[in-house]
């Protein structure tokens, strides 16, 4: 029999709700924490992904588990006209939205609340899909 593993075993919330709540809680500090915990390597692998995506000359990109939108923001330098950052944490999306507004990229990038396991777009809608949990 399979066992359901949840981040907090004593919580009544389901696994996804717990994950969303956890990222909501740390959203304000996520970018700084990520830089420190990854020893700065996150910026390097994101640049590598950007190069790979740019060669595809996409018109539309979906970034699943976009968090605070770093990849989505980088993708604004590609040919893409429509970039969707999808995440289950409204807190992470809200931090990303502020960064997108500050960089005047709201016409290209939309931050959408949703589950990467149940994408709210039709099949084959996007030219490129990225995901980094
Ligand atoms: C470690 S962060 C990574 C954020 C970003 N991709 C990055 O590399 O900086 C993981 C993100 O995945 C999101 N996430 C976890 N499960 C998800 C799911 N089922 N659908 C969409 N997002 C999810 C979390 O809310 C969180 O923002």
Short mmCIF file of C-alpha atoms and ligand atoms in Angstrom, two decimals:
data_model
loop_
_atom_site.label_atom_id
_atom_site.label_comp_id
_atom_site.label_asym_id
_atom_site.label_seq_id
_atom_site.Cartn_x
_atom_site.Cartn_y
_atom_site.Cartn_z
CA UNK A 1 0.00 0.00 0.00
CA UNK A 2 1.39 3.43 -0.93
CA UNK A 3 2.03 5.94 1.82
CA UNK A 4 1.23 9.65 1.39
CA UNK A 5 4.24 11.74 2.40
CA UNK A 6 3.50 15.34 3.39
CA UNK A 7 5.91 18.09 4.48
CA UNK A 8 4.04 18.49 7.79
CA UNK A 9 2.52 15.20 8.93
CA UNK A 10 0.33 16.74 11.64
CA UNK A 11 -1.35 19.24 9.32
CA UNK A 12 -4.85 18.56 7.95
CA UNK A 13 -3.95 20.26 4.66
CA UNK A 14 -3.16 18.14 1.60
CA UNK A 15 0.41 17.94 0.27
CA UNK A 16 0.00 20.61 -2.43
CA UNK A 17 -1.76 23.00 -0.05
CA UNK A 18 1.09 22.54 2.43
CA UNK A 19 3.69 23.21 -0.28
CA UNK A 20 1.81 26.33 -1.41
CA UNK A 21 1.54 27.53 2.19
CA UNK A 22 5.26 26.91 2.78
CA UNK A 23 6.25 28.94 -0.29
CA UNK A 24 3.71 31.66 0.59
CA UNK A 25 5.47 31.96 3.95
CA UNK A 26 9.00 32.24 2.55
CA UNK A 27 8.12 34.15 -0.63
CA UNK A 28 9.45 37.49 0.62
CA UNK A 29 12.86 35.96 1.36
CA UNK A 30 12.97 33.33 -1.39
CA UNK A 31 15.22 35.14 -3.87
CA UNK A 32 17.87 35.96 -1.27
CA UNK A 33 17.71 32.47 0.27
CA UNK A 34 17.95 30.79 -3.13
CA UNK A 35 21.07 32.75 -4.05
CA UNK A 36 22.76 31.79 -0.78
CA UNK A 37 21.63 28.14 -0.61
CA UNK A 38 22.58 27.47 -4.25
CA UNK A 39 25.94 29.31 -3.85
CA UNK A 40 24.86 31.50 -6.76
CA UNK A 41 24.59 28.50 -9.13
CA UNK A 42 20.88 29.18 -9.80
CA UNK A 43 21.73 32.28 -11.84
CA UNK A 44 24.15 30.19 -13.96
CA UNK A 45 21.76 27.34 -14.77
CA UNK A 46 19.01 29.84 -15.52
CA UNK A 47 21.28 31.51 -18.09
CA UNK A 48 21.93 28.07 -19.65
CA UNK A 49 18.18 27.41 -19.90
CA UNK A 50 17.69 30.87 -21.44
CA UNK A 51 20.23 30.07 -24.19
CA UNK A 52 18.52 26.73 -24.95
CA UNK A 53 15.07 28.31 -25.06
CA UNK A 54 16.20 31.28 -27.20
CA UNK A 55 17.47 28.95 -29.96
CA UNK A 56 13.89 27.65 -30.40
CA UNK A 57 12.70 31.18 -31.29
CA UNK A 58 9.43 30.64 -29.41
CA UNK A 59 6.34 32.83 -29.62
CA UNK A 60 4.89 31.46 -26.40
CA UNK A 61 6.51 29.98 -23.29
CA UNK A 62 5.09 28.36 -20.15
CA UNK A 63 7.31 28.27 -17.07
CA UNK A 64 5.80 25.78 -14.60
CA UNK A 65 6.61 26.31 -10.90
CA UNK A 66 7.85 29.77 -11.85
CA UNK A 67 8.11 30.90 -8.23
CA UNK A 68 9.14 34.55 -8.21
CA UNK A 69 9.48 34.51 -12.00
CA UNK A 70 13.24 34.68 -12.56
CA UNK A 71 13.12 32.39 -15.61
CA UNK A 72 9.98 34.04 -16.99
CA UNK A 73 11.71 37.42 -16.74
CA UNK A 74 14.83 36.12 -18.50
CA UNK A 75 12.61 34.72 -21.27
CA UNK A 76 11.45 38.27 -22.05
CA UNK A 77 14.75 38.68 -23.94
CA UNK A 78 13.74 35.92 -26.40
CA UNK A 79 11.38 36.21 -29.36
CA UNK A 80 8.44 35.23 -27.11
CA UNK A 81 5.41 37.52 -27.17
CA UNK A 82 3.51 35.58 -24.50
CA UNK A 83 5.18 34.21 -21.38
CA UNK A 84 3.18 32.52 -18.63
CA UNK A 85 4.62 31.86 -15.19
CA UNK A 86 2.47 29.22 -13.45
CA UNK A 87 2.69 28.47 -9.73
CA UNK A 88 0.56 27.13 -6.86
CA UNK A 89 1.84 29.78 -4.43
CA UNK A 90 0.10 33.16 -4.70
CA UNK A 91 2.80 34.62 -2.43
CA UNK A 92 5.59 33.63 -4.82
CA UNK A 93 3.58 34.94 -7.80
CA UNK A 94 2.98 38.27 -6.05
CA UNK A 95 6.73 38.77 -5.48
CA UNK A 96 7.30 37.92 -9.15
CA UNK A 97 4.57 40.34 -10.28
CA UNK A 98 6.34 43.21 -8.50
CA UNK A 99 9.62 42.34 -10.26
CA UNK A 100 7.82 42.17 -13.62
CA UNK A 101 6.14 45.54 -13.03
CA UNK A 102 9.47 47.11 -11.98
CA UNK A 103 11.02 45.91 -15.25
CA UNK A 104 8.00 47.07 -17.30
CA UNK A 105 7.38 43.56 -18.66
CA UNK A 106 3.67 43.25 -17.84
CA UNK A 107 2.69 43.24 -21.52
CA UNK A 108 4.75 40.07 -22.11
CA UNK A 109 4.62 38.12 -18.84
CA UNK A 110 1.56 36.92 -16.95
CA UNK A 111 1.84 35.25 -13.54
CA UNK A 112 -0.92 32.65 -13.19
CA UNK A 113 -2.07 30.70 -10.14
CA UNK A 114 -2.32 27.04 -11.09
CA UNK A 115 -1.12 23.49 -10.73
CA UNK A 116 1.63 22.16 -12.99
CA UNK A 117 -0.08 18.76 -12.86
CA UNK A 118 -3.27 20.23 -14.31
CA UNK A 119 -2.19 22.95 -16.72
CA UNK A 120 -5.04 25.39 -17.47
CA UNK A 121 -4.20 25.67 -21.20
CA UNK A 122 -4.99 23.44 -24.21
CA UNK A 123 -2.54 20.77 -25.40
CA UNK A 124 0.23 22.08 -27.68
CA UNK A 125 -0.60 25.71 -26.84
CA UNK A 126 3.00 26.62 -25.96
CA UNK A 127 6.12 26.48 -28.14
CA UNK A 128 8.32 25.87 -25.10
CA UNK A 129 7.57 24.61 -21.58
CA UNK A 130 10.09 24.74 -18.76
CA UNK A 131 9.79 23.45 -15.22
CA UNK A 132 12.16 23.75 -12.27
CA UNK A 133 10.71 22.68 -8.92
C1 LIG B 1 12.09 25.88 -5.30
S1 LIG B 1 10.83 26.92 -6.01
C2 LIG B 1 11.49 27.12 -7.64
C3 LIG B 1 11.03 28.42 -8.26
C4 LIG B 1 11.67 28.73 -9.61
N1 LIG B 1 11.38 27.72 -10.63
C5 LIG B 1 13.16 28.90 -9.47
O1 LIG B 1 13.89 28.05 -9.96
O2 LIG B 1 13.58 29.87 -8.83
C6 LIG B 1 9.55 25.73 -6.29
C7 LIG B 1 8.24 26.35 -6.76
O3 LIG B 1 7.40 25.30 -7.22
C8 LIG B 1 6.07 25.65 -6.90
N2 LIG B 1 5.25 24.44 -7.01
C9 LIG B 1 5.32 23.31 -6.26
N3 LIG B 1 4.40 22.41 -6.67
C10 LIG B 1 3.77 22.97 -7.74
C11 LIG B 1 2.73 22.53 -8.61
N4 LIG B 1 2.15 21.33 -8.49
N5 LIG B 1 2.33 23.36 -9.60
C12 LIG B 1 2.88 24.60 -9.75
N6 LIG B 1 3.86 25.07 -8.94
C13 LIG B 1 4.30 24.27 -7.96
C14 LIG B 1 6.19 26.24 -5.51
O4 LIG B 1 5.06 27.01 -5.13
C15 LIG B 1 7.46 27.07 -5.66
O5 LIG B 1 7.19 28.39 -6.06
#
